[in-house]
Amino acid sequence: MPNEEMLLIPGPTPVVDSIYEAMSQETRGHTDPRFAAVYKSAIEKTREMLKTDGEVFVISGSGTIAMEIALVNTVAAGERLLIISQGFFGDRFLHLARAFGIQADIIQSEWGKQVDPAAVEEKLASHSYKAVTLTHADTSTGVAADLNSLVPIIKKHGALVILDGVCATAAIEEDMSKSYDGGKIDVVLTGSQKAIGVPPGLAVVAFNETALAARQQMERVPAYYCDIYNWIPIMQDPQKYFATPPVNLIYAYDEGMRLVLAEGMEHRYKRHEAYGKAVRAALAEYGMKAIADENAAAATLSCILYPKGMDDAEFRASLAKKGVIVAGALAHLAGKAFRIGHMGNTTEDMLEQAVIRIGETTKELGFEADIQKAVTTFRELAMPVA
Ligand SMILES: *Cc1c(COP(=O)(O)O)cnc(C)c1O
């Protein structure tokens, strides 16, 4: 089932044939040993991707459920949470914290910029926080968090690091075994439909030993479906039942993870880095500028400002007629920018086609575009990585 359109929104991302094929296998009972073996393998592959020996959870739900699982199992009502936000999805943790009576403080960057590590240091020195949330790539702005500078600061102050990898996991390094000046990332959460490249519907969360100890200290949590204690027995032995897993989606996810590991993590990180740079530089040739500073730009998606006077609805509709789907921008950037995903199973060829179609659309709307130049720029930077 080949795709008819290029779905270049920041998730869901293009799904490849082998994933569609895996997904359309016969639906088995969720406790059937043949299905359980696939589920087990999908969990193991996730563990391998994140390099964790803690617990990995792969369950029904979107990325937002993964955020909820991460939070309710680590921070109790009344405890303090620090949120480091580079945009709309970082801010979402504030809404979650409020829903669970968690006392949250937030440091927000200007949209397009990273949070200043000095501000984080200052905040952590002023209060003791149970956990700090980081949004690895904020999908509203295309800004990435600088883990190398933030994780050591947070760990020095003894807080848990909760990393929202919904638009990053499998594309930007998230290695739970890596030591950041002695500190490690404690929780990574993601969804199936972004940089992993599987249809939407799965929440993926990994807890290390420190995060599991935080859950243990809490005794009870204000959740049932999202209580990891209800899921640990299933993750260890998928033939057991707690709530019915989405059998066909697990088939798809297992195949998606096979592709991720077969490509190799280092290759994926380099490939995404190259795609991000190439797409932004190519679009800049049309007078379209990313809102993120280039040194803070995410490898997985870009939020691109329109040239003055270009109409958002008209641009996206014309582009869609050419088979390329991009997303509008969020909040105060709505109408002023569009967002293009370049992650997961997108290819160099697809992105080059997108650059061409965007150039054609730009011209149709009465603006100038040197398509040949943009393609040359794209090719120089998107060179296949060895
Ligand atoms: C998409 C996204 C979410 C929300 O995921 P859903 O699957 O839409 O619930 C959370 N965080 C980030 C960074 C995202 O990109």
Coordinates of C-alpha atoms in Angstrom, one line a residue, residues 42-376:
A42 CA 9.0 -4.9 20.4
I43 CA 9.7 -4.1 24.1
E44 CA 13.2 -5.5 23.9
K45 CA 13.9 -3.4 20.8
T46 CA 12.8 -0.3 22.5
R47 CA 15.1 -1.1 25.4
E48 CA 17.9 -1.5 23.0
M49 CA 17.2 1.8 21.2
L50 CA 17.2 3.7 24.5
K51 CA 20.0 1.7 26.0
T52 CA 18.2 1.2 29.3
D53 CA 18.1 -1.7 31.7
G54 CA 15.1 -0.2 33.5
E55 CA 11.5 -0.8 32.6
V56 CA 10.0 0.0 29.2
F57 CA 6.3 0.5 28.6
V58 CA 4.7 0.2 25.2
I59 CA 0.9 0.7 25.6
S60 CA -2.2 2.1 23.8
G61 CA -2.3 5.9 23.9
S62 CA -0.8 8.9 22.2
G63 CA 2.2 10.9 23.3
T64 CA 0.2 12.8 25.8
I65 CA -0.6 9.6 27.7
A66 CA 3.1 9.0 27.8
M67 CA 3.6 12.4 29.3
E68 CA 1.0 11.6 31.9
I69 CA 2.5 8.2 32.8
A70 CA 5.9 9.9 33.2
L71 CA 4.6 12.5 35.5
V72 CA 2.0 10.7 37.7
N73 CA 4.5 7.9 38.5
T74 CA 7.3 10.2 39.6
V75 CA 5.8 13.4 41.2
A76 CA 3.1 13.3 43.8
A77 CA 0.5 15.9 44.5
G78 CA 2.0 18.8 46.4
E79 CA 5.6 18.0 45.2
R80 CA 7.5 20.4 43.1
L81 CA 8.1 20.1 39.4
L82 CA 10.2 22.4 37.2
I83 CA 9.2 22.6 33.6
I84 CA 11.7 23.8 31.0
S85 CA 9.7 24.8 27.9
Q86 CA 10.6 25.9 24.4
G87 CA 7.0 26.1 23.3
F88 CA 3.5 24.6 23.2
F89 CA 4.4 21.0 24.1
G90 CA 6.7 22.1 26.9
D91 CA 3.8 24.2 28.3
R92 CA 1.6 21.1 28.2
F93 CA 3.4 19.7 31.2
L94 CA 2.0 22.7 33.2
H95 CA -1.6 21.6 32.3
L96 CA -0.8 18.1 33.3
A97 CA 0.8 19.2 36.6
R98 CA -2.3 21.3 37.4
A99 CA -4.6 18.3 36.8
F100 CA -2.7 16.3 39.3
G101 CA -2.1 19.0 42.0
I102 CA 1.6 19.0 41.3
Q103 CA 3.3 22.3 42.3
A104 CA 4.9 23.4 39.0
D105 CA 7.2 26.2 38.1
I106 CA 8.0 26.9 34.5
I107 CA 10.9 28.5 32.6
Q108 CA 9.8 29.4 29.1
S109 CA 12.2 30.4 26.4
E110 CA 11.3 33.0 23.8
W111 CA 9.8 31.0 20.9
G112 CA 12.7 30.1 18.5
K113 CA 15.3 30.1 21.3
Q114 CA 16.5 27.7 23.9
V115 CA 16.1 28.2 27.6
D116 CA 19.2 29.8 29.2
P117 CA 21.0 27.2 31.4
A118 CA 21.9 29.9 33.9
A119 CA 18.1 30.5 34.5
V120 CA 17.7 26.8 35.2
E121 CA 20.6 26.7 37.5
E122 CA 19.2 29.7 39.4
K123 CA 15.8 28.2 39.8
L124 CA 17.1 24.8 40.9
A125 CA 19.3 26.6 43.5
S126 CA 16.2 28.4 44.9
H127 CA 14.0 25.4 45.5
S128 CA 14.3 21.6 45.7
Y129 CA 12.4 20.0 42.8
K130 CA 11.4 16.4 42.6
A131 CA 11.7 16.4 38.8
V132 CA 12.4 18.6 35.8
T133 CA 10.8 18.1 32.4
L134 CA 12.6 18.8 29.2
T135 CA 11.1 18.8 25.7
H136 CA 13.7 17.4 23.5
A137 CA 12.3 18.9 20.3
D138 CA 9.4 21.2 20.7
T139 CA 7.1 20.6 17.8
S140 CA 5.7 24.1 17.9
T141 CA 8.9 25.8 17.3
G142 CA 11.4 23.3 16.0
V143 CA 13.8 24.2 18.8
A144 CA 15.8 21.4 20.5
A145 CA 16.8 21.3 24.1
D146 CA 20.5 21.1 24.8
L147 CA 20.8 18.0 26.9
N148 CA 24.6 18.3 27.3
S149 CA 24.2 21.6 29.2
L150 CA 20.9 21.0 31.0
V151 CA 21.1 17.4 32.2
P152 CA 24.3 17.9 34.3
I153 CA 22.8 21.0 36.0
I154 CA 19.5 19.2 36.9
K155 CA 21.3 16.0 38.1
K156 CA 23.6 18.1 40.3
H157 CA 20.6 19.3 42.1
G158 CA 19.2 15.8 42.6
A159 CA 16.0 16.1 40.5
L160 CA 14.7 13.5 38.1
V161 CA 15.2 14.3 34.4
I162 CA 12.0 13.6 32.4
L163 CA 12.6 13.9 28.7
D164 CA 9.7 14.3 26.3
G165 CA 11.1 12.7 23.2
V166 CA 7.8 12.7 21.2
C167 CA 9.4 14.5 18.3
A168 CA 13.0 13.2 18.9
T169 CA 13.2 9.6 20.0
A170 CA 14.9 7.5 17.3
A171 CA 16.2 10.6 15.5
I172 CA 18.1 12.6 18.1
E173 CA 20.4 10.9 20.6
E174 CA 18.6 9.7 23.7
D175 CA 20.9 7.3 25.4
M176 CA 19.7 6.4 28.9
S177 CA 23.1 4.7 29.7
K178 CA 25.0 7.9 28.9
S179 CA 26.6 9.8 31.7
Y180 CA 26.2 13.5 31.7
D181 CA 28.9 14.5 34.2
G182 CA 27.7 11.5 36.2
G183 CA 24.0 12.1 35.8
K184 CA 21.6 10.2 33.6
I185 CA 18.2 10.8 31.9
D186 CA 15.7 9.1 34.2
V187 CA 12.6 8.9 32.0
V188 CA 12.2 9.1 28.3
L189 CA 8.7 9.2 26.8
T190 CA 7.5 9.2 23.2
G191 CA 4.8 8.2 20.8
S192 CA 4.8 5.8 17.8
Q193 CA 3.9 8.3 15.1
K194 CA 6.7 10.8 15.0
A195 CA 10.4 10.0 14.6
I196 CA 9.8 6.3 14.9
G197 CA 7.5 6.4 11.8
V198 CA 4.7 4.1 12.9
P199 CA 1.0 5.0 12.8
P200 CA -0.3 6.9 15.8
G201 CA -1.7 5.1 18.8
L202 CA 1.2 3.9 21.0
A203 CA 2.7 5.6 24.0
V204 CA 6.3 4.5 24.8
V205 CA 7.9 5.3 28.1
A206 CA 11.1 4.1 29.7
F207 CA 11.9 4.4 33.4
N208 CA 15.4 3.9 34.8
E209 CA 16.1 2.5 38.3
T210 CA 16.0 6.0 39.9
A211 CA 12.6 6.8 38.4
L212 CA 11.3 3.4 39.4
A213 CA 12.4 4.1 43.0
A214 CA 10.5 7.4 42.8
R215 CA 7.4 5.4 41.9
Q216 CA 8.0 3.0 44.8
Q217 CA 8.2 5.8 47.3
M218 CA 4.8 7.0 46.3
E219 CA 2.9 3.9 47.2
R220 CA -0.3 5.0 45.5
V221 CA -0.6 7.3 42.4
P222 CA -3.7 9.1 41.2
A223 CA -4.1 6.8 38.2
Y224 CA -5.2 3.4 37.2
Y225 CA -4.6 2.9 33.5
C226 CA -1.5 5.1 33.8
D227 CA -0.1 3.4 36.9
I228 CA 3.1 1.7 35.8
Y229 CA 2.6 -0.9 38.5
N230 CA -0.4 -2.3 36.6
W231 CA 1.8 -2.6 33.5
I232 CA 5.1 -4.0 34.8
P233 CA 3.9 -7.6 34.9
I234 CA 2.6 -7.3 31.3
M235 CA 5.9 -5.8 30.0
Q236 CA 7.8 -8.6 31.7
D237 CA 5.5 -11.2 30.4
P238 CA 3.2 -10.0 27.6
Q239 CA 1.0 -13.2 27.8
K240 CA -0.5 -11.7 31.0
Y241 CA -3.5 -9.4 30.8
F242 CA -4.1 -6.0 32.2
A243 CA -5.8 -4.1 29.4
T244 CA -6.0 -5.2 25.8
P245 CA -3.0 -4.1 23.8
P246 CA -3.6 -2.8 20.2
V247 CA -2.5 -6.0 18.6
N248 CA -2.0 -4.8 15.0
L249 CA -0.3 -1.6 16.1
I250 CA 2.2 -3.7 18.1
Y251 CA 3.0 -5.7 14.9
A252 CA 3.5 -2.4 13.1
Y253 CA 5.7 -1.0 15.9
D254 CA 7.8 -4.1 16.1
E255 CA 8.6 -3.7 12.4
G256 CA 9.2 0.0 12.8
M257 CA 11.7 -0.7 15.6
R258 CA 13.3 -3.3 13.5
L259 CA 13.9 -0.7 10.8
V260 CA 15.3 1.8 13.4
L261 CA 17.8 -0.7 14.8
A262 CA 18.7 -2.0 11.4
E263 CA 19.7 1.5 10.3
G264 CA 21.7 2.0 13.5
M265 CA 21.2 4.8 15.9
E266 CA 24.4 6.7 15.0
H267 CA 23.3 6.7 11.3
R268 CA 19.9 7.9 12.2
Y269 CA 21.2 10.8 14.3
K270 CA 23.5 11.9 11.5
R271 CA 20.8 11.4 8.8
H272 CA 18.3 13.6 10.7
E273 CA 20.9 16.2 11.4
A274 CA 21.7 16.4 7.7
Y275 CA 18.0 16.5 6.7
G276 CA 17.2 19.3 9.1
K277 CA 20.1 21.5 7.9
A278 CA 19.4 20.7 4.2
V279 CA 15.7 21.5 4.4
R280 CA 16.2 24.8 6.3
A281 CA 19.0 26.0 4.0
A282 CA 17.0 25.0 0.9
L283 CA 13.9 26.9 2.0
A284 CA 16.0 29.9 3.0
E285 CA 16.8 30.2 -0.8
Y286 CA 13.1 31.0 -1.2
G287 CA 13.2 33.7 1.5
M288 CA 11.7 31.3 4.0
K289 CA 13.4 31.4 7.3
A290 CA 13.3 29.0 10.3
I291 CA 12.2 30.6 13.5
A292 CA 14.8 28.5 15.4
D293 CA 18.3 29.8 15.6
E294 CA 20.3 27.3 13.5
N295 CA 22.4 26.1 16.5
A296 CA 19.2 25.4 18.4
A297 CA 17.2 23.9 15.5
A298 CA 15.8 20.4 15.9
A299 CA 16.9 17.7 13.4
T300 CA 13.4 16.4 13.1
L301 CA 11.1 19.3 12.1
S302 CA 11.3 23.0 11.2
C303 CA 9.0 25.8 11.8
I304 CA 9.4 28.2 8.8
L305 CA 8.2 31.8 8.6
Y306 CA 6.5 32.8 5.4
P307 CA 7.8 35.6 3.2
K308 CA 5.9 38.8 3.9
G309 CA 2.4 38.6 2.4
M310 CA 2.2 34.9 1.7
D311 CA -1.1 33.4 2.7
D312 CA -0.9 30.3 5.0
A313 CA -4.1 28.7 3.9
E314 CA -3.5 29.3 0.2
F315 CA 0.1 28.0 0.5
R316 CA -0.8 24.8 2.2
A317 CA -3.8 24.1 0.0
S318 CA -1.8 24.6 -3.2
L319 CA 1.1 22.5 -1.8
A320 CA -1.4 19.8 -0.8
K321 CA -2.7 19.6 -4.4
K322 CA 0.8 18.7 -5.4
G323 CA 0.8 15.9 -2.8
V324 CA 2.9 17.5 -0.1
I325 CA 1.2 18.0 3.3
V326 CA 2.8 20.4 5.8
A327 CA 1.2 21.7 9.0
G328 CA 0.2 25.1 10.1
A329 CA 1.9 26.8 13.0
L330 CA 0.5 27.0 16.5
A331 CA -0.5 29.8 18.9
H332 CA 0.8 33.2 18.0
L333 CA 2.7 31.9 15.0
A334 CA -0.6 30.6 13.4
G335 CA -0.9 32.0 9.9
K336 CA 2.7 33.3 10.0
A337 CA 4.6 30.1 9.6
F338 CA 4.3 26.5 8.6
R339 CA 5.9 23.4 10.1
I340 CA 7.6 20.7 8.0
G341 CA 8.6 17.3 9.4
H342 CA 11.8 15.6 8.2
M343 CA 12.0 12.6 10.4
G344 CA 11.3 8.9 10.7
N345 CA 11.0 7.1 7.4
T346 CA 11.1 10.3 5.3
T347 CA 13.9 10.0 2.6
E348 CA 16.2 12.4 0.9
D349 CA 14.3 11.9 -2.3
M350 CA 11.0 12.8 -0.6
L351 CA 12.5 15.9 0.9
E352 CA 14.0 17.0 -2.3
Q353 CA 10.6 16.6 -4.0
A354 CA 9.1 18.7 -1.2
V355 CA 11.7 21.5 -1.8
I356 CA 10.7 21.5 -5.5
R357 CA 7.0 21.5 -4.8
I358 CA 7.3 24.3 -2.3
G359 CA 9.3 26.3 -4.8
E360 CA 6.6 25.7 -7.5
T361 CA 3.9 26.8 -5.0
T362 CA 5.8 29.9 -4.0
K363 CA 6.0 30.9 -7.7
E364 CA 2.3 30.2 -8.2
L365 CA 1.5 32.5 -5.4
G366 CA 3.4 35.3 -7.1
F367 CA 6.7 35.1 -5.2
E368 CA 10.1 34.5 -6.5
A369 CA 11.8 31.1 -6.1
D370 CA 15.0 29.8 -7.7
I371 CA 14.2 26.1 -7.5
Q372 CA 17.4 24.9 -9.1
K373 CA 19.5 26.8 -6.5
A374 CA 17.4 25.5 -3.6
V375 CA 17.8 21.9 -4.9
T376 CA 21.5 22.3 -5.2

